[in-house]
C-alpha cells in the first residue's frame, strides 16, 4: 500500500488541524494504521494507532484527550484530528500501515510498520 499524508500547516497554540492519510492499493481494511511524529533532534514517537475495524485505538500520553484517530475504509483514508495544539506538538507527522490479521493487538513500535507516507509538517506557534 502507498500512503499520502496531508493536512499539515502552521497554526497558533490552542488551534486545530486535521491530518489525512490516503492509501492506494487493495485491501486497506487489512491494515493497522498509525501516526508517528518526529520533532527536530528527537526520536520518532508513536502518536496514535487504530486497528483494522476502527474499534480499538491507542494514544500517546502527550496527546490523550486532544487528538482523535479515525478511519474510513471505504475511502481508504485515516485521519488524525488534533485539537488544543501546543508548540510541543510541532513535528513532521508520518502515517504508517501494517498488514495484520483481524485480531492483532495494537502495535506502537515503528519497526513493525513497513509502509510509510512521506510526512506532513505541523508547526504550532506560541
mmCIF file of N, CA and C in Angstrom:
data_model
loop_
_atom_site.group_PDB
_atom_site.id
_atom_site.type_symbol
_atom_site.label_atom_id
_atom_site.label_comp_id
_atom_site.label_asym_id
_atom_site.label_seq_id
_atom_site.Cartn_x
_atom_site.Cartn_y
_atom_site.Cartn_z
ATOM 1 N N UNK A 1 0.849 -1.183 0.000
ATOM 2 C CA UNK A 1 0.000 0.000 0.000
ATOM 3 C C UNK A 1 0.889 1.239 0.000
ATOM 4 N N UNK A 2 0.469 2.250 -0.769
ATOM 5 C CA UNK A 2 1.182 3.531 -0.764
ATOM 6 C C UNK A 2 0.361 4.550 0.003
ATOM 7 N N UNK A 3 1.063 5.399 0.755
ATOM 8 C CA UNK A 3 0.399 6.329 1.650
ATOM 9 C C UNK A 3 0.773 7.763 1.310
ATOM 10 N N UNK A 4 -0.219 8.651 1.376
ATOM 11 C CA UNK A 4 -0.007 10.065 1.093
ATOM 12 C C UNK A 4 -0.625 10.878 2.221
ATOM 13 N N UNK A 5 0.236 11.498 3.028
ATOM 14 C CA UNK A 5 -0.244 12.304 4.147
ATOM 15 C C UNK A 5 -0.425 13.753 3.720
ATOM 16 N N UNK A 6 -1.400 14.402 4.316
ATOM 17 C CA UNK A 6 -1.663 15.814 4.029
ATOM 18 C C UNK A 6 -2.343 16.450 5.225
ATOM 19 N N UNK A 7 -2.462 17.777 5.173
ATOM 20 C CA UNK A 7 -3.195 18.489 6.198
ATOM 21 C C UNK A 7 -2.356 19.266 7.183
ATOM 22 N N UNK A 8 -1.038 19.124 7.090
ATOM 23 C CA UNK A 8 -0.185 19.875 7.991
ATOM 24 C C UNK A 8 -0.191 21.357 7.663
ATOM 25 N N UNK A 9 0.405 22.131 8.559
ATOM 26 C CA UNK A 9 0.469 23.560 8.338
ATOM 27 C C UNK A 9 0.879 24.295 9.589
ATOM 28 N N UNK A 10 0.721 25.598 9.543
ATOM 29 C CA UNK A 10 1.057 26.470 10.663
ATOM 30 C C UNK A 10 -0.225 26.871 11.376
ATOM 31 N N UNK A 11 -0.230 26.686 12.687
ATOM 32 C CA UNK A 11 -1.409 27.016 13.487
ATOM 33 C C UNK A 11 -0.955 27.599 14.814
ATOM 34 N N UNK A 12 -1.771 28.450 15.382
ATOM 35 C CA UNK A 12 -1.450 29.010 16.689
ATOM 36 C C UNK A 12 -1.777 28.016 17.792
ATOM 37 N N UNK A 13 -1.103 28.166 18.885
ATOM 38 C CA UNK A 13 -1.380 27.319 20.041
ATOM 39 C C UNK A 13 -2.857 27.419 20.408
ATOM 40 N N UNK A 14 -3.435 26.266 20.709
ATOM 41 C CA UNK A 14 -4.853 26.204 21.003
ATOM 42 C C UNK A 14 -5.717 25.903 19.798
ATOM 43 N N UNK A 15 -5.124 25.968 18.633
ATOM 44 C CA UNK A 15 -5.869 25.719 17.407
ATOM 45 C C UNK A 15 -5.988 24.245 17.077
ATOM 46 N N UNK A 16 -6.549 23.983 15.908
ATOM 47 C CA UNK A 16 -6.809 22.602 15.478
ATOM 48 C C UNK A 16 -6.334 22.384 14.050
ATOM 49 N N UNK A 17 -5.990 21.142 13.764
ATOM 50 C CA UNK A 17 -5.690 20.690 12.416
ATOM 51 C C UNK A 17 -6.218 19.276 12.264
ATOM 52 N N UNK A 18 -6.536 18.909 11.036
ATOM 53 C CA UNK A 18 -6.890 17.529 10.767
ATOM 54 C C UNK A 18 -5.956 16.993 9.680
ATOM 55 N N UNK A 19 -5.219 15.982 10.051
ATOM 56 C CA UNK A 19 -4.344 15.315 9.090
ATOM 57 C C UNK A 19 -5.108 14.182 8.420
ATOM 58 N N UNK A 20 -4.782 13.967 7.164
ATOM 59 C CA UNK A 20 -5.360 12.860 6.416
ATOM 60 C C UNK A 20 -4.240 12.019 5.825
ATOM 61 N N UNK A 21 -4.504 10.751 5.695
ATOM 62 C CA UNK A 21 -3.552 9.841 5.056
ATOM 63 C C UNK A 21 -4.342 8.959 4.106
ATOM 64 N N UNK A 22 -4.163 9.208 2.827
ATOM 65 C CA UNK A 22 -4.881 8.456 1.805
ATOM 66 C C UNK A 22 -4.016 7.298 1.321
ATOM 67 N N UNK A 23 -4.633 6.138 1.244
ATOM 68 C CA UNK A 23 -3.917 4.944 0.810
ATOM 69 C C UNK A 23 -4.337 4.551 -0.599
ATOM 70 N N UNK A 24 -3.400 4.033 -1.328
ATOM 71 C CA UNK A 24 -3.712 3.479 -2.634
ATOM 72 C C UNK A 24 -3.316 2.019 -2.637
ATOM 73 N N UNK A 25 -4.050 1.235 -3.384
ATOM 74 C CA UNK A 25 -3.805 -0.190 -3.398
ATOM 75 C C UNK A 25 -4.951 -0.928 -2.741
ATOM 76 N N UNK A 26 -4.974 -2.226 -2.916
ATOM 77 C CA UNK A 26 -6.105 -3.017 -2.408
ATOM 78 C C UNK A 26 -6.014 -3.288 -0.910
ATOM 79 N N UNK A 27 -7.126 -3.702 -0.381
ATOM 80 C CA UNK A 27 -7.185 -4.274 0.969
ATOM 81 C C UNK A 27 -6.780 -3.314 2.076
ATOM 82 N N UNK A 28 -7.162 -2.060 1.968
ATOM 83 C CA UNK A 28 -6.844 -1.097 3.023
ATOM 84 C C UNK A 28 -7.374 -1.561 4.373
ATOM 85 N N UNK A 29 -8.514 -2.209 4.364
ATOM 86 C CA UNK A 29 -9.131 -2.628 5.623
ATOM 87 C C UNK A 29 -8.336 -3.716 6.334
ATOM 88 N N UNK A 30 -7.333 -4.274 5.694
ATOM 89 C CA UNK A 30 -6.492 -5.286 6.334
ATOM 90 C C UNK A 30 -5.297 -4.677 7.074
ATOM 91 N N UNK A 31 -5.213 -3.348 7.034
ATOM 92 C CA UNK A 31 -4.053 -2.686 7.624
ATOM 93 C C UNK A 31 -4.379 -1.998 8.936
ATOM 94 N N UNK A 32 -3.517 -2.213 9.912
ATOM 95 C CA UNK A 32 -3.496 -1.380 11.102
ATOM 96 C C UNK A 32 -2.808 -0.081 10.685
ATOM 97 N N UNK A 33 -3.351 1.052 11.115
ATOM 98 C CA UNK A 33 -2.836 2.347 10.708
ATOM 99 C C UNK A 33 -2.347 3.128 11.921
ATOM 100 N N UNK A 34 -1.294 3.898 11.707
ATOM 101 C CA UNK A 34 -0.715 4.646 12.815
ATOM 102 C C UNK A 34 -0.216 6.006 12.345
ATOM 103 N N UNK A 35 -0.140 6.911 13.296
ATOM 104 C CA UNK A 35 0.507 8.200 13.091
ATOM 105 C C UNK A 35 1.712 8.260 14.024
ATOM 106 N N UNK A 36 2.836 8.606 13.470
ATOM 107 C CA UNK A 36 4.043 8.865 14.231
ATOM 108 C C UNK A 36 4.441 10.325 13.997
ATOM 109 N N UNK A 37 5.287 10.845 14.856
ATOM 110 C CA UNK A 37 5.807 12.192 14.633
ATOM 111 C C UNK A 37 7.259 12.261 15.054
ATOM 112 N N UNK A 38 7.958 13.174 14.426
ATOM 113 C CA UNK A 38 9.359 13.384 14.761
ATOM 114 C C UNK A 38 9.660 14.870 14.752
ATOM 115 N N UNK A 39 10.068 15.357 15.910
ATOM 116 C CA UNK A 39 10.474 16.747 16.052
ATOM 117 C C UNK A 39 11.983 16.840 15.849
ATOM 118 N N UNK A 40 12.491 18.008 15.481
ATOM 119 C CA UNK A 40 13.931 18.154 15.257
ATOM 120 C C UNK A 40 14.730 17.740 16.483
ATOM 121 N N UNK A 41 15.715 16.884 16.276
ATOM 122 C CA UNK A 41 16.577 16.455 17.349
ATOM 123 C C UNK A 41 15.983 15.411 18.279
ATOM 124 N N UNK A 42 14.796 14.934 17.949
ATOM 125 C CA UNK A 42 14.141 13.944 18.814
ATOM 126 C C UNK A 42 13.863 12.661 18.040
ATOM 127 N N UNK A 43 13.664 11.594 18.782
ATOM 128 C CA UNK A 43 13.310 10.321 18.171
ATOM 129 C C UNK A 43 11.876 10.370 17.657
ATOM 130 N N UNK A 44 11.611 9.522 16.675
ATOM 131 C CA UNK A 44 10.246 9.403 16.180
ATOM 132 C C UNK A 44 9.413 8.704 17.249
ATOM 133 N N UNK A 45 8.230 9.203 17.497
ATOM 134 C CA UNK A 45 7.365 8.621 18.516
ATOM 135 C C UNK A 45 5.992 8.288 17.941
ATOM 136 N N UNK A 46 5.386 7.296 18.545
ATOM 137 C CA UNK A 46 4.052 6.888 18.128
ATOM 138 C C UNK A 46 3.026 7.824 18.768
ATOM 139 N N UNK A 47 2.208 8.422 17.938
ATOM 140 C CA UNK A 47 1.177 9.339 18.409
ATOM 141 C C UNK A 47 -0.149 8.611 18.622
ATOM 142 N N UNK A 48 -0.527 7.811 17.640
ATOM 143 C CA UNK A 48 -1.831 7.169 17.702
ATOM 144 C C UNK A 48 -1.878 5.994 16.738
ATOM 145 N N UNK A 49 -2.679 5.011 17.099
ATOM 146 C CA UNK A 49 -2.842 3.812 16.280
ATOM 147 C C UNK A 49 -4.323 3.437 16.250
ATOM 148 N N UNK A 50 -4.761 2.880 15.145
ATOM 149 C CA UNK A 50 -6.133 2.398 15.036
ATOM 150 C C UNK A 50 -6.113 1.028 14.376
ATOM 151 N N UNK A 51 -6.923 0.130 14.881
ATOM 152 C CA UNK A 51 -6.920 -1.216 14.322
ATOM 153 C C UNK A 51 -7.741 -1.264 13.035
ATOM 154 N N UNK A 52 -7.865 -2.457 12.483
ATOM 155 C CA UNK A 52 -8.466 -2.593 11.155
ATOM 156 C C UNK A 52 -9.894 -2.087 11.084
ATOM 157 N N UNK A 53 -10.659 -2.371 12.096
ATOM 158 C CA UNK A 53 -12.070 -2.006 12.077
ATOM 159 C C UNK A 53 -12.335 -0.606 12.599
ATOM 160 N N UNK A 54 -11.366 -0.052 13.303
ATOM 161 C CA UNK A 54 -11.567 1.235 13.960
ATOM 162 C C UNK A 54 -12.095 1.100 15.373
ATOM 163 N N UNK A 55 -12.271 -0.132 15.822
ATOM 164 C CA UNK A 55 -12.842 -0.348 17.142
ATOM 165 C C UNK A 55 -11.868 -0.271 18.287
ATOM 166 N N UNK A 56 -10.584 -0.235 17.977
ATOM 167 C CA UNK A 56 -9.565 -0.153 19.017
ATOM 168 C C UNK A 56 -8.534 0.898 18.626
ATOM 169 N N UNK A 57 -8.186 1.733 19.593
ATOM 170 C CA UNK A 57 -7.235 2.808 19.322
ATOM 171 C C UNK A 57 -6.231 2.939 20.452
ATOM 172 N N UNK A 58 -5.147 3.615 20.125
ATOM 173 C CA UNK A 58 -4.101 3.929 21.114
ATOM 174 C C UNK A 58 -3.727 5.401 20.936
ATOM 175 N N UNK A 59 -3.432 6.043 22.073
ATOM 176 C CA UNK A 59 -2.928 7.408 22.036
ATOM 177 C C UNK A 59 -1.724 7.528 22.966
ATOM 178 N N UNK A 60 -0.721 8.232 22.517
ATOM 179 C CA UNK A 60 0.394 8.529 23.389
ATOM 180 C C UNK A 60 -0.066 9.440 24.518
ATOM 181 N N UNK A 61 0.616 9.364 25.627
ATOM 182 C CA UNK A 61 0.218 10.135 26.807
ATOM 183 C C UNK A 61 0.152 11.628 26.519
ATOM 184 N N UNK A 62 1.045 12.118 25.690
ATOM 185 C CA UNK A 62 1.119 13.554 25.456
ATOM 186 C C UNK A 62 -0.036 14.088 24.614
ATOM 187 N N UNK A 63 -0.802 13.212 23.965
ATOM 188 C CA UNK A 63 -1.888 13.679 23.105
ATOM 189 C C UNK A 63 -3.261 13.188 23.543
ATOM 190 N N UNK A 64 -3.302 12.371 24.571
ATOM 191 C CA UNK A 64 -4.596 11.866 25.038
ATOM 192 C C UNK A 64 -5.546 13.000 25.392
ATOM 193 N N UNK A 65 -6.772 12.861 24.948
ATOM 194 C CA UNK A 65 -7.774 13.871 25.238
ATOM 195 C C UNK A 65 -7.767 15.040 24.275
ATOM 196 N N UNK A 66 -6.748 15.119 23.425
ATOM 197 C CA UNK A 66 -6.658 16.229 22.465
ATOM 198 C C UNK A 66 -6.715 15.736 21.016
ATOM 199 N N UNK A 67 -6.188 14.574 20.741
ATOM 200 C CA UNK A 67 -6.145 14.023 19.385
ATOM 201 C C UNK A 67 -7.139 12.880 19.271
ATOM 202 N N UNK A 68 -7.680 12.725 18.065
ATOM 203 C CA UNK A 68 -8.589 11.621 17.774
ATOM 204 C C UNK A 68 -8.230 11.010 16.425
ATOM 205 N N UNK A 69 -8.016 9.703 16.439
ATOM 206 C CA UNK A 69 -7.731 8.986 15.203
ATOM 207 C C UNK A 69 -9.009 8.312 14.717
ATOM 208 N N UNK A 70 -9.188 8.276 13.423
ATOM 209 C CA UNK A 70 -10.351 7.609 12.841
ATOM 210 C C UNK A 70 -9.974 7.118 11.451
ATOM 211 N N UNK A 71 -10.818 6.283 10.896
ATOM 212 C CA UNK A 71 -10.540 5.780 9.548
ATOM 213 C C UNK A 71 -11.840 5.568 8.806
ATOM 214 N N UNK A 72 -11.745 5.678 7.504
ATOM 215 C CA UNK A 72 -12.863 5.402 6.612
ATOM 216 C C UNK A 72 -12.362 4.371 5.615
ATOM 217 N N UNK A 73 -12.713 3.141 5.830
ATOM 218 C CA UNK A 73 -12.189 2.075 4.975
ATOM 219 C C UNK A 73 -12.714 2.163 3.545
ATOM 220 N N UNK A 74 -13.894 2.726 3.376
ATOM 221 C CA UNK A 74 -14.417 2.887 2.014
ATOM 222 C C UNK A 74 -13.600 3.914 1.237
ATOM 223 N N UNK A 75 -13.145 4.951 1.927
ATOM 224 C CA UNK A 75 -12.339 5.994 1.291
ATOM 225 C C UNK A 75 -10.843 5.708 1.382
ATOM 226 N N UNK A 76 -10.491 4.608 2.051
ATOM 227 C CA UNK A 76 -9.085 4.235 2.211
ATOM 228 C C UNK A 76 -8.280 5.382 2.830
ATOM 229 N N UNK A 77 -8.827 5.957 3.872
ATOM 230 C CA UNK A 77 -8.200 7.121 4.484
ATOM 231 C C UNK A 77 -8.234 7.009 6.004
ATOM 232 N N UNK A 78 -7.143 7.429 6.626
ATOM 233 C CA UNK A 78 -7.101 7.539 8.074
ATOM 234 C C UNK A 78 -6.880 9.009 8.414
ATOM 235 N N UNK A 79 -7.497 9.432 9.501
ATOM 236 C CA UNK A 79 -7.465 10.832 9.905
ATOM 237 C C UNK A 79 -6.865 10.971 11.299
ATOM 238 N N UNK A 80 -6.308 12.137 11.547
ATOM 239 C CA UNK A 80 -5.872 12.496 12.890
ATOM 240 C C UNK A 80 -6.373 13.904 13.161
ATOM 241 N N UNK A 81 -7.414 13.994 13.979
ATOM 242 C CA UNK A 81 -7.941 15.286 14.386
ATOM 243 C C UNK A 81 -7.142 15.757 15.591
ATOM 244 N N UNK A 82 -6.526 16.916 15.461
ATOM 245 C CA UNK A 82 -5.668 17.438 16.518
ATOM 246 C C UNK A 82 -6.252 18.735 17.038
ATOM 247 N N UNK A 83 -6.657 18.724 18.285
ATOM 248 C CA UNK A 83 -7.229 19.906 18.926
ATOM 249 C C UNK A 83 -6.324 20.389 20.051
ATOM 250 N N UNK A 84 -6.568 21.597 20.490
ATOM 251 C CA UNK A 84 -5.797 22.189 21.590
ATOM 252 C C UNK A 84 -4.304 22.016 21.364
ATOM 253 N N UNK A 85 -3.870 22.365 20.193
ATOM 254 C CA UNK A 85 -2.477 22.143 19.836
ATOM 255 C C UNK A 85 -1.532 22.983 20.672
ATOM 256 N N UNK A 86 -0.372 22.410 20.945
ATOM 257 C CA UNK A 86 0.656 23.054 21.736
ATOM 258 C C UNK A 86 1.929 23.172 20.905
ATOM 259 N N UNK A 87 2.789 24.116 21.241
ATOM 260 C CA UNK A 87 4.058 24.227 20.497
ATOM 261 C C UNK A 87 4.840 22.919 20.472
ATOM 262 N N UNK A 88 4.752 22.144 21.536
ATOM 263 C CA UNK A 88 5.487 20.867 21.581
ATOM 264 C C UNK A 88 4.904 19.808 20.660
ATOM 265 N N UNK A 89 3.762 20.085 20.043
ATOM 266 C CA UNK A 89 3.217 19.177 19.033
ATOM 267 C C UNK A 89 3.856 19.399 17.665
ATOM 268 N N UNK A 90 4.661 20.437 17.539
ATOM 269 C CA UNK A 90 5.317 20.728 16.263
ATOM 270 C C UNK A 90 6.250 19.592 15.886
ATOM 271 N N UNK A 91 6.075 19.079 14.683
ATOM 272 C CA UNK A 91 6.861 17.933 14.223
ATOM 273 C C UNK A 91 6.445 17.599 12.794
ATOM 274 N N UNK A 92 7.199 16.702 12.195
ATOM 275 C CA UNK A 92 6.746 16.079 10.956
ATOM 276 C C UNK A 92 5.929 14.856 11.350
ATOM 277 N N UNK A 93 4.736 14.783 10.844
ATOM 278 C CA UNK A 93 3.832 13.687 11.155
ATOM 279 C C UNK A 93 3.812 12.705 9.988
ATOM 280 N N UNK A 94 3.979 11.443 10.330
ATOM 281 C CA UNK A 94 4.007 10.373 9.338
ATOM 282 C C UNK A 94 2.869 9.390 9.591
ATOM 283 N N UNK A 95 2.222 8.963 8.521
ATOM 284 C CA UNK A 95 1.303 7.858 8.678
ATOM 285 C C UNK A 95 2.006 6.570 8.255
ATOM 286 N N UNK A 96 1.576 5.488 8.860
ATOM 287 C CA UNK A 96 2.199 4.196 8.610
ATOM 288 C C UNK A 96 1.139 3.105 8.621
ATOM 289 N N UNK A 97 1.429 2.038 7.886
ATOM 290 C CA UNK A 97 0.474 0.943 7.765
ATOM 291 C C UNK A 97 1.166 -0.385 8.007
ATOM 292 N N UNK A 98 0.415 -1.291 8.563
ATOM 293 C CA UNK A 98 0.933 -2.628 8.877
ATOM 294 C C UNK A 98 -0.172 -3.639 8.601
ATOM 295 N N UNK A 99 0.106 -4.564 7.710
ATOM 296 C CA UNK A 99 -0.865 -5.607 7.383
ATOM 297 C C UNK A 99 -0.953 -6.598 8.527
ATOM 298 N N UNK A 100 -2.169 -6.813 9.028
ATOM 299 C CA UNK A 100 -2.336 -7.673 10.198
ATOM 300 C C UNK A 100 -3.585 -8.534 10.056
ATOM 301 N N UNK A 101 -3.652 -9.586 10.877
ATOM 302 C CA UNK A 101 -4.885 -10.348 10.988
ATOM 303 C C UNK A 101 -5.868 -9.540 11.820
ATOM 304 N N UNK A 102 -7.109 -9.900 11.746
ATOM 305 C CA UNK A 102 -8.148 -9.073 12.344
ATOM 306 C C UNK A 102 -8.013 -8.929 13.856
ATOM 307 N N UNK A 103 -7.457 -9.940 14.513
ATOM 308 C CA UNK A 103 -7.395 -9.923 15.976
ATOM 309 C C UNK A 103 -6.065 -9.378 16.506
ATOM 310 N N UNK A 104 -5.252 -8.815 15.647
ATOM 311 C CA UNK A 104 -3.931 -8.354 16.078
ATOM 312 C C UNK A 104 -4.042 -7.244 17.111
ATOM 313 N N UNK A 105 -3.224 -7.286 18.147
ATOM 314 C CA UNK A 105 -3.236 -6.222 19.155
ATOM 315 C C UNK A 105 -2.610 -4.956 18.589
ATOM 316 N N UNK A 106 -2.945 -3.847 19.206
ATOM 317 C CA UNK A 106 -2.380 -2.565 18.812
ATOM 318 C C UNK A 106 -0.856 -2.631 18.914
ATOM 319 N N UNK A 107 -0.196 -2.088 17.899
ATOM 320 C CA UNK A 107 1.263 -2.094 17.838
ATOM 321 C C UNK A 107 1.758 -0.662 17.763
ATOM 322 N N UNK A 108 2.682 -0.293 18.658
ATOM 323 C CA UNK A 108 3.178 1.083 18.661
ATOM 324 C C UNK A 108 4.634 1.191 18.238
ATOM 325 N N UNK A 109 5.296 0.060 17.989
ATOM 326 C CA UNK A 109 6.705 0.114 17.606
ATOM 327 C C UNK A 109 6.832 0.418 16.114
ATOM 328 N N UNK A 110 7.597 1.445 15.784
ATOM 329 C CA UNK A 110 7.702 1.846 14.387
ATOM 330 C C UNK A 110 8.335 0.775 13.524
ATOM 331 N N UNK A 111 9.198 -0.054 14.097
ATOM 332 C CA UNK A 111 9.855 -1.112 13.320
ATOM 333 C C UNK A 111 8.860 -2.146 12.796
ATOM 334 N N UNK A 112 7.686 -2.177 13.372
ATOM 335 C CA UNK A 112 6.670 -3.146 12.960
ATOM 336 C C UNK A 112 5.876 -2.682 11.756
ATOM 337 N N UNK A 113 6.058 -1.428 11.362
ATOM 338 C CA UNK A 113 5.323 -0.861 10.230
ATOM 339 C C UNK A 113 6.221 -0.824 9.013
ATOM 340 N N UNK A 114 5.751 -1.389 7.925
ATOM 341 C CA UNK A 114 6.598 -1.462 6.739
ATOM 342 C C UNK A 114 6.103 -0.608 5.579
ATOM 343 N N UNK A 115 5.069 0.175 5.809
ATOM 344 C CA UNK A 115 4.572 1.104 4.796
ATOM 345 C C UNK A 115 4.464 2.490 5.425
ATOM 346 N N UNK A 116 5.128 3.458 4.809
ATOM 347 C CA UNK A 116 5.188 4.802 5.386
ATOM 348 C C UNK A 116 4.836 5.852 4.341
ATOM 349 N N UNK A 117 4.141 6.891 4.800
ATOM 350 C CA UNK A 117 3.904 8.042 3.958
ATOM 351 C C UNK A 117 5.084 8.998 4.009
ATOM 352 N N UNK A 118 4.998 10.083 3.283
ATOM 353 C CA UNK A 118 6.130 10.986 3.142
ATOM 354 C C UNK A 118 6.238 12.006 4.263
ATOM 355 N N UNK A 119 5.238 12.143 5.089
ATOM 356 C CA UNK A 119 5.280 13.088 6.193
ATOM 357 C C UNK A 119 4.642 14.421 5.836
ATOM 358 N N UNK A 120 4.044 15.036 6.836
ATOM 359 C CA UNK A 120 3.466 16.361 6.676
ATOM 360 C C UNK A 120 3.849 17.185 7.900
ATOM 361 N N UNK A 121 4.282 18.414 7.671
ATOM 362 C CA UNK A 121 4.837 19.245 8.730
ATOM 363 C C UNK A 121 3.742 20.004 9.465
ATOM 364 N N UNK A 122 3.777 19.898 10.774
ATOM 365 C CA UNK A 122 2.875 20.654 11.640
ATOM 366 C C UNK A 122 3.724 21.605 12.483
ATOM 367 N N UNK A 123 3.389 22.875 12.431
ATOM 368 C CA UNK A 123 4.091 23.874 13.232
ATOM 369 C C UNK A 123 3.066 24.625 14.061
ATOM 370 N N UNK A 124 3.278 24.599 15.363
ATOM 371 C CA UNK A 124 2.366 25.280 16.283
ATOM 372 C C UNK A 124 3.112 26.453 16.907
ATOM 373 N N UNK A 125 2.625 27.638 16.679
ATOM 374 C CA UNK A 125 3.279 28.836 17.209
ATOM 375 C C UNK A 125 2.679 29.207 18.564
ATOM 376 N N UNK A 126 3.528 29.756 19.404
ATOM 377 C CA UNK A 126 3.080 30.123 20.757
ATOM 378 C C UNK A 126 2.530 31.533 20.785
#
